[in-house]
Amino acid sequence: MKKMTRRNFLKRMLSIPFIAFISSGIGYWYARYIEPKQIKLESHLITHKNIPKGFSGMKVVQFSDTHVGHHFEKKDLENVVKKINDEQPDVVIFTGDLMDDPLNYPQADHLISILHKIKAPHGKFSIFGNHDHGGYGTEIYEEIMVASGFTVLKNENTTIELIDNSRIYIAGVDDLMLGRPDFRSTLQGIPEDAFSILLAHEPDAAKEISEEFAACLQLSGHSHGGQVQLPFIGPLITPPLGSKYVEGFYQLNDLTLYVNRGLGTTRQPYRFLAPPEITVFTLEKPS
């Protein structure tokens, strides 16, 4: 029998009144219909000695985990695209889980015209999440993203290069749960003095990456910020490979990890103290 820790005991005890709150009319309405629609725009400055001078001020926007089809519809995605374009990003990154169930979503092709409207003069990049592979949906997801103007990175990296020949690297690893991830191939050929952004759907990949490989910034999703959190306790349930690092910034050796809370929901259509987000990063070379 698994030993119950004090933290797990508190989680279990405090979850009882929370469940009662959710079950009440006001609590249910808020967690089901209000917070899931309250998209927060999170803005952060990223400074690193490896950022080329020409990239100072470049704006990178990340969105993640839309789970279209699970209480997140086309009109919601259209709203997200508008919010992204309002930020006038230079680069846009999607960190996986476009549809909740790709094979059973009947309007998958309709998402292309929506995602294609995202404007990013220096490129749009995406990776696979576990739901993108799930139910043999791999080809469906890749076809949608490519047709929408995204570069799909699968255990590979590419560059963004400016007119002065300065460059940064964008690397994307395949999904850790249902794909065939290969960190070595993903980061192969990136110079040690280059600024690199690694896209990995599951945030818990950061521990191994920080100990065995070189990357500057890792952007992840998957955790949904726990989707439901309690004050002083944190998330009640976190997914596999999304339980160590749940939301926001973490520093692991020389690697900075950022975990996006995502936009949609999965399993249950609730959010509580874990609002959906779009993240705006502005790069800056330290003076």
Short mmCIF file of C-alpha atoms in Angstrom, two decimals:
data_model
loop_
_atom_site.label_atom_id
_atom_site.label_comp_id
_atom_site.label_asym_id
_atom_site.label_seq_id
_atom_site.Cartn_x
_atom_site.Cartn_y
_atom_site.Cartn_z
CA MET A 1 0.00 0.00 0.00
CA LYS A 2 1.35 3.41 -0.98
CA LYS A 3 2.26 5.53 2.05
CA MET A 4 0.19 8.69 2.28
CA THR A 5 2.26 11.84 2.73
CA ARG A 6 1.11 14.85 4.70
CA ARG A 7 0.71 16.78 1.43
CA ASN A 8 -1.45 14.06 -0.11
CA PHE A 9 -3.52 13.87 3.08
CA LEU A 10 -4.13 17.62 2.98
CA LYS A 11 -5.02 17.45 -0.70
CA ARG A 12 -7.56 14.74 -0.03
CA MET A 13 -9.09 16.52 2.94
CA LEU A 14 -9.27 19.93 1.27
CA SER A 15 -10.65 18.47 -1.93
CA ILE A 16 -13.85 17.54 -0.10
CA PRO A 17 -15.05 21.12 0.51
CA PHE A 18 -13.84 22.09 -2.97
CA ILE A 19 -15.94 19.35 -4.56
CA ALA A 20 -18.86 20.64 -2.53
CA PHE A 21 -18.13 24.15 -3.80
CA ILE A 22 -17.95 23.00 -7.43
CA SER A 23 -21.16 21.09 -6.94
CA SER A 24 -22.93 24.21 -5.74
CA GLY A 25 -24.60 26.43 -8.32
CA ILE A 26 -22.16 29.38 -8.10
CA GLY A 27 -19.03 27.24 -7.88
CA TYR A 28 -20.03 25.04 -10.78
CA TRP A 29 -20.94 28.01 -12.96
CA TYR A 30 -17.62 29.76 -12.29
CA ALA A 31 -15.35 26.71 -12.81
CA ARG A 32 -17.28 25.49 -15.82
CA TYR A 33 -18.23 28.65 -17.70
CA ILE A 34 -16.34 31.67 -16.35
CA GLU A 35 -12.68 30.87 -15.69
CA PRO A 36 -12.19 28.65 -18.77
CA LYS A 37 -13.02 31.70 -20.91
CA GLN A 38 -10.86 34.19 -18.99
CA ILE A 39 -7.71 34.08 -21.09
CA LYS A 40 -4.80 35.82 -19.40
CA LEU A 41 -2.07 37.46 -21.43
CA GLU A 42 1.19 36.72 -19.60
CA SER A 43 4.14 38.93 -20.63
CA HIS A 44 7.75 38.14 -19.73
CA LEU A 45 11.19 39.50 -20.56
CA ILE A 46 13.79 36.86 -21.48
CA THR A 47 17.39 37.99 -21.06
CA HIS A 48 20.33 35.78 -21.94
CA LYS A 49 23.93 36.44 -22.87
CA ASN A 50 23.56 34.28 -26.01
CA ILE A 51 20.77 36.38 -27.50
CA PRO A 52 22.24 38.27 -30.48
CA LYS A 53 21.93 42.05 -30.31
CA GLY A 54 19.73 42.11 -33.40
CA PHE A 55 17.16 39.92 -31.65
CA SER A 56 16.67 42.32 -28.73
CA GLY A 57 13.02 43.32 -28.74
CA MET A 58 11.87 40.30 -30.73
CA LYS A 59 8.45 39.15 -29.55
CA VAL A 60 7.73 35.41 -29.27
CA VAL A 61 4.15 34.33 -28.55
CA GLN A 62 3.36 30.85 -27.20
CA PHE A 63 -0.04 29.17 -27.12
CA SER A 64 -0.75 25.59 -26.18
CA ASP A 65 -3.25 22.83 -25.43
CA THR A 66 -6.35 24.13 -27.16
CA HIS A 67 -8.00 20.68 -27.12
CA VAL A 68 -10.48 21.74 -29.77
CA GLY A 69 -13.59 19.57 -29.56
CA HIS A 70 -13.62 19.24 -25.77
CA HIS A 71 -15.69 22.31 -24.85
CA PHE A 72 -13.32 24.47 -26.92
CA GLU A 73 -14.82 25.29 -30.30
CA LYS A 74 -13.83 27.02 -33.53
CA LYS A 75 -15.10 30.38 -32.27
CA ASP A 76 -12.81 30.02 -29.24
CA LEU A 77 -9.83 29.35 -31.51
CA GLU A 78 -10.76 32.37 -33.63
CA ASN A 79 -10.71 34.49 -30.47
CA VAL A 80 -7.25 33.14 -29.59
CA VAL A 81 -5.92 33.96 -33.07
CA LYS A 82 -7.23 37.52 -32.78
CA LYS A 83 -5.54 37.97 -29.41
CA ILE A 84 -2.26 36.62 -30.79
CA ASN A 85 -2.34 38.93 -33.81
CA ASP A 86 -3.18 41.90 -31.59
CA GLU A 87 0.25 41.39 -29.97
CA GLN A 88 1.98 41.73 -33.37
CA PRO A 89 4.37 38.83 -32.70
CA ASP A 90 7.57 38.20 -34.62
CA VAL A 91 7.45 34.47 -33.89
CA VAL A 92 4.55 32.22 -32.86
CA ILE A 93 4.96 28.86 -31.15
CA PHE A 94 2.35 26.16 -30.52
CA THR A 95 3.39 23.51 -28.00
CA GLY A 96 0.93 20.74 -28.81
CA ASP A 97 -2.52 19.22 -28.26
CA LEU A 98 -4.52 21.00 -30.94
CA MET A 99 -7.57 18.71 -30.85
CA ASP A 100 -8.67 16.58 -27.93
CA ASP A 101 -9.47 13.61 -30.20
CA PRO A 102 -8.22 14.20 -33.78
CA LEU A 103 -9.90 11.19 -35.38
CA ASN A 104 -13.32 12.00 -33.97
CA TYR A 105 -13.35 15.76 -34.50
CA PRO A 106 -15.53 16.24 -37.60
CA GLN A 107 -14.36 19.73 -38.58
CA ALA A 108 -10.58 19.28 -38.46
CA ASP A 109 -10.08 20.82 -41.92
CA HIS A 110 -11.91 23.95 -40.83
CA LEU A 111 -9.12 24.74 -38.36
CA ILE A 112 -6.68 25.43 -41.20
CA SER A 113 -8.31 28.67 -42.30
CA ILE A 114 -8.34 29.88 -38.70
CA LEU A 115 -4.72 29.03 -37.84
CA HIS A 116 -3.52 30.34 -41.20
CA LYS A 117 -4.58 33.84 -40.12
CA ILE A 118 -1.87 33.95 -37.45
CA LYS A 119 0.74 36.48 -38.61
CA ALA A 120 4.38 36.04 -37.61
CA PRO A 121 6.99 37.43 -40.03
CA HIS A 122 9.84 35.34 -38.59
CA GLY A 123 7.95 32.06 -38.53
CA LYS A 124 5.32 29.86 -36.91
CA PHE A 125 6.54 26.66 -35.25
CA SER A 126 4.77 23.71 -33.63
CA ILE A 127 5.41 20.33 -32.02
CA PHE A 128 3.41 17.21 -31.26
CA GLY A 129 1.55 16.74 -27.99
CA ASN A 130 0.23 13.42 -26.74
CA HIS A 131 -3.29 14.15 -28.02
CA ASP A 132 -1.91 14.98 -31.47
CA HIS A 133 -0.57 11.44 -31.72
CA GLY A 134 -3.49 9.85 -29.86
CA GLY A 135 -5.93 7.65 -31.74
CA TYR A 136 -3.62 7.57 -34.77
CA GLY A 137 -4.13 11.29 -35.31
CA THR A 138 -0.49 12.02 -36.15
CA GLU A 139 -0.96 12.64 -39.88
CA ILE A 140 -4.13 14.69 -39.34
CA TYR A 141 -2.38 17.07 -36.97
CA GLU A 142 0.71 17.45 -39.13
CA GLU A 143 -1.34 18.12 -42.27
CA ILE A 144 -3.36 20.82 -40.50
CA MET A 145 -0.33 22.60 -39.08
CA VAL A 146 1.67 22.52 -42.31
CA ALA A 147 -1.33 23.77 -44.32
CA SER A 148 -1.71 26.55 -41.73
CA GLY A 149 1.83 27.77 -42.36
CA PHE A 150 3.52 26.20 -39.33
CA THR A 151 6.88 24.45 -39.39
CA VAL A 152 6.34 21.17 -37.50
CA LEU A 153 9.49 20.20 -35.61
CA LYS A 154 9.91 16.54 -34.78
CA ASN A 155 13.28 15.73 -33.20
CA GLU A 156 14.92 18.49 -35.22
CA ASN A 157 15.91 22.13 -35.12
CA THR A 158 15.91 25.10 -37.42
CA THR A 159 17.09 28.71 -37.32
CA ILE A 160 15.66 32.19 -37.43
CA GLU A 161 18.19 34.36 -39.20
CA LEU A 162 18.30 38.14 -39.54
CA ILE A 163 19.73 40.29 -42.31
CA ASP A 164 22.94 40.78 -40.29
CA ASN A 165 23.42 36.96 -40.35
CA SER A 166 22.77 36.64 -36.60
CA ARG A 167 20.56 33.70 -35.69
CA ILE A 168 18.77 31.83 -32.93
CA TYR A 169 17.75 28.18 -32.95
CA ILE A 170 14.27 26.70 -32.51
CA ALA A 171 14.29 22.98 -31.63
CA GLY A 172 11.30 20.67 -31.23
CA VAL A 173 11.24 17.22 -29.66
CA ASP A 174 8.59 14.61 -30.42
CA ASP A 175 5.99 13.91 -27.73
CA LEU A 176 7.44 11.99 -24.78
CA MET A 177 4.35 9.90 -24.11
CA LEU A 178 3.15 8.71 -27.51
CA GLY A 179 5.88 9.81 -29.89
CA ARG A 180 9.50 8.82 -30.36
CA PRO A 181 11.48 11.57 -28.66
CA ASP A 182 15.19 11.93 -29.32
CA PHE A 183 16.82 14.79 -27.43
CA ARG A 184 20.20 14.26 -29.04
CA SER A 185 18.86 14.53 -32.60
CA THR A 186 16.66 17.46 -31.60
CA LEU A 187 19.59 19.55 -30.36
CA GLN A 188 22.24 18.26 -32.72
CA GLY A 189 24.35 20.90 -34.45
CA ILE A 190 23.39 23.82 -32.21
CA PRO A 191 26.56 25.74 -31.22
CA GLU A 192 27.24 26.13 -27.51
CA ASP A 193 27.27 29.91 -27.75
CA ALA A 194 23.93 30.09 -29.61
CA PHE A 195 20.60 31.03 -28.08
CA SER A 196 18.25 28.06 -28.39
CA ILE A 197 14.56 27.64 -27.65
CA LEU A 198 13.52 24.02 -27.11
CA LEU A 199 9.87 23.08 -27.56
CA ALA A 200 8.83 20.04 -25.53
CA HIS A 201 5.16 19.33 -24.84
CA GLU A 202 5.73 17.65 -21.47
CA PRO A 203 7.53 19.97 -19.02
CA ASP A 204 9.09 17.20 -16.91
CA ALA A 205 11.48 16.56 -19.80
CA ALA A 206 13.42 19.54 -18.47
CA LYS A 207 15.19 17.56 -15.76
CA GLU A 208 16.94 15.21 -18.18
CA ILE A 209 17.58 17.97 -20.70
CA SER A 210 19.17 20.25 -18.11
CA GLU A 211 21.45 17.46 -16.86
CA GLU A 212 22.59 15.98 -20.18
CA PHE A 213 22.07 18.53 -22.96
CA ALA A 214 22.49 22.23 -23.70
CA ALA A 215 19.49 24.47 -24.28
CA CYS A 216 18.76 27.99 -23.09
CA LEU A 217 14.96 28.14 -22.85
CA GLN A 218 12.42 25.32 -22.83
CA LEU A 219 8.76 26.09 -23.61
CA SER A 220 6.19 23.47 -22.61
CA GLY A 221 2.48 22.98 -21.99
CA HIS A 222 0.61 19.76 -21.13
CA SER A 223 -0.04 20.43 -17.43
CA HIS A 224 -2.93 22.93 -17.90
CA GLY A 225 -1.56 24.54 -14.74
CA GLY A 226 -3.20 21.64 -12.92
CA GLN A 227 -6.54 22.88 -14.34
CA VAL A 228 -7.94 22.88 -10.80
CA GLN A 229 -5.86 24.31 -7.92
CA LEU A 230 -6.48 24.96 -4.25
CA PRO A 231 -4.95 27.82 -2.25
CA PHE A 232 -1.81 26.73 -0.32
CA ILE A 233 -2.13 23.22 -1.76
CA GLY A 234 -1.69 23.70 -5.48
CA PRO A 235 -3.01 21.44 -8.25
CA LEU A 236 -5.14 18.49 -7.22
CA ILE A 237 -4.39 16.37 -10.28
CA THR A 238 -1.53 16.65 -12.76
CA PRO A 239 -0.88 14.53 -15.86
CA PRO A 240 2.04 12.13 -16.31
CA LEU A 241 5.25 14.03 -17.13
CA GLY A 242 3.54 17.24 -16.06
CA SER A 243 3.61 16.92 -12.30
CA LYS A 244 7.05 18.28 -11.32
CA TYR A 245 6.72 21.55 -13.19
CA VAL A 246 3.15 22.78 -13.44
CA GLU A 247 3.12 26.43 -14.45
CA GLY A 248 5.39 29.40 -14.92
CA PHE A 249 9.18 29.63 -14.66
CA TYR A 250 11.68 27.12 -13.29
CA GLN A 251 15.47 27.21 -13.37
CA LEU A 252 17.27 23.90 -13.82
CA ASN A 253 21.03 24.33 -14.05
CA ASP A 254 21.55 26.50 -17.15
CA LEU A 255 18.09 25.77 -18.54
CA THR A 256 15.14 28.11 -18.03
CA LEU A 257 11.80 26.30 -18.28
CA TYR A 258 8.45 27.97 -18.84
CA VAL A 259 5.22 25.98 -18.53
CA ASN A 260 2.18 27.45 -20.25
CA ARG A 261 -1.23 26.68 -18.64
CA GLY A 262 -2.81 26.08 -22.04
CA LEU A 263 -6.13 27.29 -23.38
CA GLY A 264 -8.53 24.37 -23.40
CA THR A 265 -9.48 21.65 -20.95
CA THR A 266 -9.40 17.88 -21.07
CA ARG A 267 -11.14 15.08 -19.16
CA GLN A 268 -13.24 17.55 -17.17
CA PRO A 269 -14.28 20.99 -18.53
CA TYR A 270 -13.29 22.90 -15.38
CA ARG A 271 -10.68 25.47 -14.46
CA PHE A 272 -10.21 26.88 -10.98
CA LEU A 273 -7.29 29.16 -10.05
CA ALA A 274 -5.62 28.02 -13.28
CA PRO A 275 -6.88 30.42 -15.97
CA PRO A 276 -6.02 29.77 -19.63
CA GLU A 277 -3.15 31.78 -21.02
CA ILE A 278 -1.34 33.14 -24.02
CA THR A 279 2.29 33.96 -23.27
CA VAL A 280 4.32 36.80 -24.76
CA PHE A 281 8.10 36.64 -24.41
CA THR A 282 10.29 39.57 -25.38
CA LEU A 283 13.93 38.68 -26.01
CA GLU A 284 16.68 40.99 -24.82
CA LYS A 285 20.45 40.80 -24.80
CA PRO A 286 21.80 42.00 -21.44
CA SER A 287 23.78 45.23 -21.59
#
